[in-house]
mmCIF file of C-alpha atoms in Angstrom:
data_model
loop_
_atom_site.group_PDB
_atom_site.id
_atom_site.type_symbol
_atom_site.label_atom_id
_atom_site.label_comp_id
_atom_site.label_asym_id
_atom_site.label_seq_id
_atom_site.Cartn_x
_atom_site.Cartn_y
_atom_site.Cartn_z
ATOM 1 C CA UNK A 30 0.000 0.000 0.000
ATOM 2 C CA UNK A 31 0.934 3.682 -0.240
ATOM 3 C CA UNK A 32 3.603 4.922 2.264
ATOM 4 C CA UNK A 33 3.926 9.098 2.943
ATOM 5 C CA UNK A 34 7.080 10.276 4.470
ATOM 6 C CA UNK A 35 7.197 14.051 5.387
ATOM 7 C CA UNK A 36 10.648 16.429 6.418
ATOM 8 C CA UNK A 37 11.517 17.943 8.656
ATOM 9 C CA UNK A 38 9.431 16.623 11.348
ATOM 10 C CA UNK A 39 10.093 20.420 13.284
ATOM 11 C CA UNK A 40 10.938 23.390 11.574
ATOM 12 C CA UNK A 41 11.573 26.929 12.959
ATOM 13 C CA UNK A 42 11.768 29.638 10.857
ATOM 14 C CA UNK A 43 11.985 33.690 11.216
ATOM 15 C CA UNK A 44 9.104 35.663 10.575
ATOM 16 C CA UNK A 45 9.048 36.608 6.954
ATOM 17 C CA UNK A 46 11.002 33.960 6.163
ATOM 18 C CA UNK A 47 10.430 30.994 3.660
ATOM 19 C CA UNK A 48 9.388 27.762 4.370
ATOM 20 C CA UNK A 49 9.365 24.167 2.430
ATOM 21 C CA UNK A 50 8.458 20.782 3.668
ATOM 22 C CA UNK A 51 8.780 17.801 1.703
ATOM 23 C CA UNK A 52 7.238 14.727 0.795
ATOM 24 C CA UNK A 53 7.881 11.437 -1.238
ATOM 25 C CA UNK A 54 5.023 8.749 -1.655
ATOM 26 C CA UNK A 55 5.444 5.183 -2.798
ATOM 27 C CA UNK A 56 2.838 4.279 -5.141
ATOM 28 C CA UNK A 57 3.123 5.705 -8.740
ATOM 29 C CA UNK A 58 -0.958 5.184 -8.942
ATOM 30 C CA UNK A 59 -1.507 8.077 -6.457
ATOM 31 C CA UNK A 60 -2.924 11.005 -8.632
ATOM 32 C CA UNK A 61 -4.324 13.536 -5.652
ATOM 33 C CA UNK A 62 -2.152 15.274 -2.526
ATOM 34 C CA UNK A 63 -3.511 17.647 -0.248
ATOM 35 C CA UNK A 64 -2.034 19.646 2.363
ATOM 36 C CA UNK A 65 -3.484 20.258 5.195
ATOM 37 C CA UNK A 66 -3.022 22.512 8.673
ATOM 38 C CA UNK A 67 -3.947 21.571 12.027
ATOM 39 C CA UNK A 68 -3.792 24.142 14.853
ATOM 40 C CA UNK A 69 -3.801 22.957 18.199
ATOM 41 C CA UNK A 70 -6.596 21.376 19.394
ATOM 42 C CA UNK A 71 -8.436 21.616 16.082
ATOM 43 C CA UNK A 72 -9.290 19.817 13.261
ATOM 44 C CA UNK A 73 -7.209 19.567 10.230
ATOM 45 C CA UNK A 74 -7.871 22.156 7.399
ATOM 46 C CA UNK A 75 -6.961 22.115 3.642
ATOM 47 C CA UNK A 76 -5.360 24.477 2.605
ATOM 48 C CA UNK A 77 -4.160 23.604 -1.041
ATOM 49 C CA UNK A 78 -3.821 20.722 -2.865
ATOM 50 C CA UNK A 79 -2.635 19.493 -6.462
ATOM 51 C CA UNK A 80 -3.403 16.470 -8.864
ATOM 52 C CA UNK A 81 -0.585 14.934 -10.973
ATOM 53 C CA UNK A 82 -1.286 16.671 -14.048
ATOM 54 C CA UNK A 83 -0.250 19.587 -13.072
ATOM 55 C CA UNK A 84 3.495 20.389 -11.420
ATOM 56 C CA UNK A 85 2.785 23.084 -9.453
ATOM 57 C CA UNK A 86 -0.292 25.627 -8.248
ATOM 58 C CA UNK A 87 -0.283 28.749 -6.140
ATOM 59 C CA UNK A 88 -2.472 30.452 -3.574
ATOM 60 C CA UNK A 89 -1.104 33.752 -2.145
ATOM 61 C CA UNK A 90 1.572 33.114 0.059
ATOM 62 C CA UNK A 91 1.497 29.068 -0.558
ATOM 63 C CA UNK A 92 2.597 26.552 -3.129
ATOM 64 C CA UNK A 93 3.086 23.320 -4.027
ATOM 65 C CA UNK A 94 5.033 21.687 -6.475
ATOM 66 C CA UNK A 95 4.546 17.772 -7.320
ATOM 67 C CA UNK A 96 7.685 15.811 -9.281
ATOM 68 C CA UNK A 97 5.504 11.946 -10.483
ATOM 69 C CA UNK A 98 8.428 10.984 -11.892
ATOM 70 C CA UNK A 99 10.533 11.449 -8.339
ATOM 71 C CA UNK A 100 7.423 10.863 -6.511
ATOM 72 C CA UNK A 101 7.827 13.734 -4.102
ATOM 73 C CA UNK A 102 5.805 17.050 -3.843
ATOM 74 C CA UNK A 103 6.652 20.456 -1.232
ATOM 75 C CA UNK A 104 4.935 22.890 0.374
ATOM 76 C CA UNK A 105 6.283 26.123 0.318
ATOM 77 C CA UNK A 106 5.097 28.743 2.494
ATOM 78 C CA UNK A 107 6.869 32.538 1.775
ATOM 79 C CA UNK A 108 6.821 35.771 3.891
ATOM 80 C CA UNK A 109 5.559 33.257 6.753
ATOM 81 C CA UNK A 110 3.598 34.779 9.666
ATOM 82 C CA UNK A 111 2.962 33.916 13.511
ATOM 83 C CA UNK A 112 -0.309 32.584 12.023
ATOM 84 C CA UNK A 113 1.235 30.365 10.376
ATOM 85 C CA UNK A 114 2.731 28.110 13.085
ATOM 86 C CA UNK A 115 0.584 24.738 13.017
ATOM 87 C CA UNK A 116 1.665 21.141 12.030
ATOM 88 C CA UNK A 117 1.507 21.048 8.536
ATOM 89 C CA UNK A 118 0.225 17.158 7.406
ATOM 90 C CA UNK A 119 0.988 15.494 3.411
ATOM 91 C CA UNK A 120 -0.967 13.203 2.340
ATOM 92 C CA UNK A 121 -1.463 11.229 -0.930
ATOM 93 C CA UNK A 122 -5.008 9.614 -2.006
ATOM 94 C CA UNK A 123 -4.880 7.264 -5.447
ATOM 95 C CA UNK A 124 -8.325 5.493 -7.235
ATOM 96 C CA UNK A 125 -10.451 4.062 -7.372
ATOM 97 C CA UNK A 126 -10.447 4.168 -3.626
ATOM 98 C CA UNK A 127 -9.556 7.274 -2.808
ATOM 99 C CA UNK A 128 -7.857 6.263 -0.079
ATOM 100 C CA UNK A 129 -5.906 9.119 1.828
ATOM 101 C CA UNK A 130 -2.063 8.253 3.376
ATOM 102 C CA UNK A 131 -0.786 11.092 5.820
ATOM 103 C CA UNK A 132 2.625 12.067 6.478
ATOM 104 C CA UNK A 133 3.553 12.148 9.974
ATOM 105 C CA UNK A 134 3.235 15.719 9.986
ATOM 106 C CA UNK A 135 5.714 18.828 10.478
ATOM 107 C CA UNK A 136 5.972 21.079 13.288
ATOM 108 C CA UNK A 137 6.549 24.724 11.978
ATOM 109 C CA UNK A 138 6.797 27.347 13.746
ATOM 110 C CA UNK A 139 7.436 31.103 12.872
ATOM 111 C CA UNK A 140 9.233 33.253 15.252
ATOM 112 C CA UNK A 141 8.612 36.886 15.531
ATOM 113 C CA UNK B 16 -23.450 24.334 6.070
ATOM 114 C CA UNK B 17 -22.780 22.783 9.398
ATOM 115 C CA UNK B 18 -19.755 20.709 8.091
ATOM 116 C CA UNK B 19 -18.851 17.503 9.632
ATOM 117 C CA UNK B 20 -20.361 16.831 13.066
ATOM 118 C CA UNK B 21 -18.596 14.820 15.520
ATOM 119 C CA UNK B 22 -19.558 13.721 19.215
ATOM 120 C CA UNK B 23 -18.975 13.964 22.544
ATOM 121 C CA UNK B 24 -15.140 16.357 22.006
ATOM 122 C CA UNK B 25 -14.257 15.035 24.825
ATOM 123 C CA UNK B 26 -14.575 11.404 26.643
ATOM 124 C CA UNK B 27 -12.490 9.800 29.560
ATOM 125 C CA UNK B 28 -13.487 6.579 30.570
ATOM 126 C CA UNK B 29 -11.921 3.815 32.662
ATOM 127 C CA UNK B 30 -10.101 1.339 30.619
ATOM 128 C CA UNK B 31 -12.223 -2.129 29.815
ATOM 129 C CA UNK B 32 -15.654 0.044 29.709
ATOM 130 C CA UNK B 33 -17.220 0.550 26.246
ATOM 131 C CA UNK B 34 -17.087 3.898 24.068
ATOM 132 C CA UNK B 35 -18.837 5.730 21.356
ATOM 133 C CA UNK B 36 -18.422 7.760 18.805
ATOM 134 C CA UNK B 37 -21.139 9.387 16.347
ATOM 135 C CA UNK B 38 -20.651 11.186 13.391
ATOM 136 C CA UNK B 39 -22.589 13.358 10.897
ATOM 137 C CA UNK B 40 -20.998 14.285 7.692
ATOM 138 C CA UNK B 41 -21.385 16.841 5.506
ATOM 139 C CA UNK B 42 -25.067 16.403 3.778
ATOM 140 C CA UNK B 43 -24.403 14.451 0.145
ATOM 141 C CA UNK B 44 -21.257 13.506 0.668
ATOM 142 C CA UNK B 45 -21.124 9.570 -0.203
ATOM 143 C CA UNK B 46 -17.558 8.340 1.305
ATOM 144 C CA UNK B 47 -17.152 8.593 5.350
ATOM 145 C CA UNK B 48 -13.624 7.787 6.785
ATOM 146 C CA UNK B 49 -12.857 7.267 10.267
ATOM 147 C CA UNK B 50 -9.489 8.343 11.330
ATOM 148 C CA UNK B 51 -7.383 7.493 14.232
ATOM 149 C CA UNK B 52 -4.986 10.414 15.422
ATOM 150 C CA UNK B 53 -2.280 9.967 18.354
ATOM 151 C CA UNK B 54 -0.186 12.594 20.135
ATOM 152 C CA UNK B 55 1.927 14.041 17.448
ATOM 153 C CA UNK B 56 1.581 11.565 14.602
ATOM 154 C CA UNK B 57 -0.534 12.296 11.482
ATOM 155 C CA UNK B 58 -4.088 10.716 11.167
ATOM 156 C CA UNK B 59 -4.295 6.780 10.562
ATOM 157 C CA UNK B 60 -7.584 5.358 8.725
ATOM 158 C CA UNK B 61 -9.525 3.207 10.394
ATOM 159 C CA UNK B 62 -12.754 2.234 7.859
ATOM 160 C CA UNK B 63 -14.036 3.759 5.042
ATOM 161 C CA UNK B 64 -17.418 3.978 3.560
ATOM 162 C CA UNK B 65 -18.944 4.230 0.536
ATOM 163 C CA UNK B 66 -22.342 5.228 1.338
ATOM 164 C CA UNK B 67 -23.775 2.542 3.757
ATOM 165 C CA UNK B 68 -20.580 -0.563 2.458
ATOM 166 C CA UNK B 69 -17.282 -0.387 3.953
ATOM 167 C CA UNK B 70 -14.845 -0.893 1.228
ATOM 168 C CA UNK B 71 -11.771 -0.452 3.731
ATOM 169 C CA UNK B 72 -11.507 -1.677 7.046
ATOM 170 C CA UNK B 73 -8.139 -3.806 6.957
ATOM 171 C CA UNK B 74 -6.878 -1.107 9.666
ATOM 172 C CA UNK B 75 -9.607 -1.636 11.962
ATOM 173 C CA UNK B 76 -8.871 -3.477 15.421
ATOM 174 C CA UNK B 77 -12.076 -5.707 14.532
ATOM 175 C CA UNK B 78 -11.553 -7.831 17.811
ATOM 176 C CA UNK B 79 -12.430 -4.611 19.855
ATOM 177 C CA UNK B 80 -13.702 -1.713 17.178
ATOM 178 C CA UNK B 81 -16.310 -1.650 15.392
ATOM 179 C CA UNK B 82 -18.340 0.681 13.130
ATOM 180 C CA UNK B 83 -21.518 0.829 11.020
ATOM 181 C CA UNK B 84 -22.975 3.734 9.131
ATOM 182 C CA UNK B 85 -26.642 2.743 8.617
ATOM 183 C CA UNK B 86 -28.703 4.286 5.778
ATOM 184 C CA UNK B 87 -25.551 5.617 4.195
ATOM 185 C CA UNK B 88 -25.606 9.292 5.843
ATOM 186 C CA UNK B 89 -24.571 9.521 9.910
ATOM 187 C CA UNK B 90 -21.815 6.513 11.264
ATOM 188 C CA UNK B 91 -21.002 5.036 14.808
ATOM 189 C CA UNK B 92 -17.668 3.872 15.999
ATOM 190 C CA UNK B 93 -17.622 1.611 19.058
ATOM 191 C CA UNK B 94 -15.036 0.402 21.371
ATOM 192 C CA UNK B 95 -15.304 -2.408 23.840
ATOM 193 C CA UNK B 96 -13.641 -2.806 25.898
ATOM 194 C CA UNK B 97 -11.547 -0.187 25.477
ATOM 195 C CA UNK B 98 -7.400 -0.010 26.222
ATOM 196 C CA UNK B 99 -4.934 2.480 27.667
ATOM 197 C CA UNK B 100 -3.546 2.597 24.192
ATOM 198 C CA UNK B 101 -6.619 3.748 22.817
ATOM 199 C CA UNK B 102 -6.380 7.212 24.028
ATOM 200 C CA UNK B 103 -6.482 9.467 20.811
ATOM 201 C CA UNK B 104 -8.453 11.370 18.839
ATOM 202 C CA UNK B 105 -10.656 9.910 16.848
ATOM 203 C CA UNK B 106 -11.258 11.986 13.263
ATOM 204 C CA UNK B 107 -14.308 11.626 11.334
ATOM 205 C CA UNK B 108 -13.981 12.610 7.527
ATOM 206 C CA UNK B 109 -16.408 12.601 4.492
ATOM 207 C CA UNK B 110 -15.739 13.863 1.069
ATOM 208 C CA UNK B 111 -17.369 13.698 -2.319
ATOM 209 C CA UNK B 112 -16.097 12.240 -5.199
ATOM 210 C CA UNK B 113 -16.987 14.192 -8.540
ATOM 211 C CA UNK B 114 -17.899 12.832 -11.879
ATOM 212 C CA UNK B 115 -14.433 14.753 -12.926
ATOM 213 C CA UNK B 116 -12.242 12.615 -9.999
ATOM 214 C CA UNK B 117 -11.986 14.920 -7.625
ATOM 215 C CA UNK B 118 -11.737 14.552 -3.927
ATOM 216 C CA UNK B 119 -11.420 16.843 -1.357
ATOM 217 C CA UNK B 120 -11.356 15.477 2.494
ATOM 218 C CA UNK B 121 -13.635 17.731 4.842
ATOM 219 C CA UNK B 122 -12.495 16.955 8.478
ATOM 220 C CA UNK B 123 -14.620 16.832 11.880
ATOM 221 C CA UNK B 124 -13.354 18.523 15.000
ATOM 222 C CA UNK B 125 -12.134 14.670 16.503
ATOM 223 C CA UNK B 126 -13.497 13.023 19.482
ATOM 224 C CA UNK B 127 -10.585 12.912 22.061
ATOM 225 C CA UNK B 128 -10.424 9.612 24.013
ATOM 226 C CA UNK B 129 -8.780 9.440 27.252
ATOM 227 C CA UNK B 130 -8.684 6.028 28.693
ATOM 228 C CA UNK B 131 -7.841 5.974 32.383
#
């Protein structure tokens, strides 16, 4: 079955600052990965996500980029915010299913 | 659009006593997952629906969990007896698959689980 791995497991960055996290998944039939933000205590929150025919997509201050023939797709985060300090979950969902595999998650946090 | 209801938030119990969960998902939306989410560790499917069938439940602790989701819309999740190790949070998910393939997971605020 699919397997998500997700680095850095903690990452501290300075306000305004950029930030990436990383992810590789296994199975070259996964077509859909979301990324997703969960504040403590609370429930996690998409907050982009990209399909395999496209390499990359943009919202504001976020991105991701996907690389199928790597198998690996980033989050990048850029003029980060206090706001933005959450744990920051991967995940990779493939047909006919559409099962989803998380990532263990990453710790970020933004320092004034 | 109330999004996906979970309940109770919060639940301690003493371990070997029995446990519920309930969940409501998000009205139309055919697939229902229940997650499993520990202390630092990203959220680990449990079952899966498809309307009222589970299609995936190969991660489901069937000798003490169990789940149904009757008439295809609201789902139970059930533990007895319940563990220490089963403190968590317990995530309930729906989403709605789209004639074009896409999926997008809609998350409930979690049960949290403390067994004592």
């Amino acid at each position: 079955g699919e397997n998500v791995e997700q680095h850095p497991s903690t990452l501290s960055v300075q306000e305004g600052d950029s930030a990436v996290i990383k992810c590789t998944y296994s199975d070259s039939a996964s077509n859909y990965f979301p990324w997703y933000k969960q504040e403590l205590g609370k429930r996690p929150q998409l907050i982009i996500d990209i399909r395999s025919n496209v390499g990359e997509k943009k919202d504001q201050r976020i991105a991701v980029t996907l690389n199928k023939t790597a198998k690996h797709f980033s989050l990048h985060i850029t003029e980060t915010q206090p706001e933005d300090s959450a744990v920051y979950f991967c995940a990779a969902s493939s047909p006919p299913g559409q099962n989803f595999v998380f990532g263990p998650g990453t710790r970020l946090s933004v320092l004034p | 659009e109330a999004g996906v209801v979970q309940s109770p938030r919060y639940k301690i119990i003493e371990k070997k006593q029995p446990v519920a969960f309930w969940c409501n998902p998000i009205s139309g939306h055919n697939t229902l997952y229940w997650y499993l989410q520990n202390l630092g560790q990203g959220p680990e499917l449990l079952i899966r629906y498809e309307n009222e069938e589970a299609v995936d439940d190969s991660q489901l602790p069937k000798d003490r969990f169990s789940a149904e989701r009757l008439k295809g819309v609201d789902s139970t999740l059930k533990i007895q007896p319940a563990e220490l190790g089963d403190s968590a949070v317990y995530l309930c998910a729906s989403s709605l698959i789209l004639s074009s393939g896409a999926n997008v997971l809609t998350f409930g605020a979690g049960s949290r689980l403390t067994v004592l």
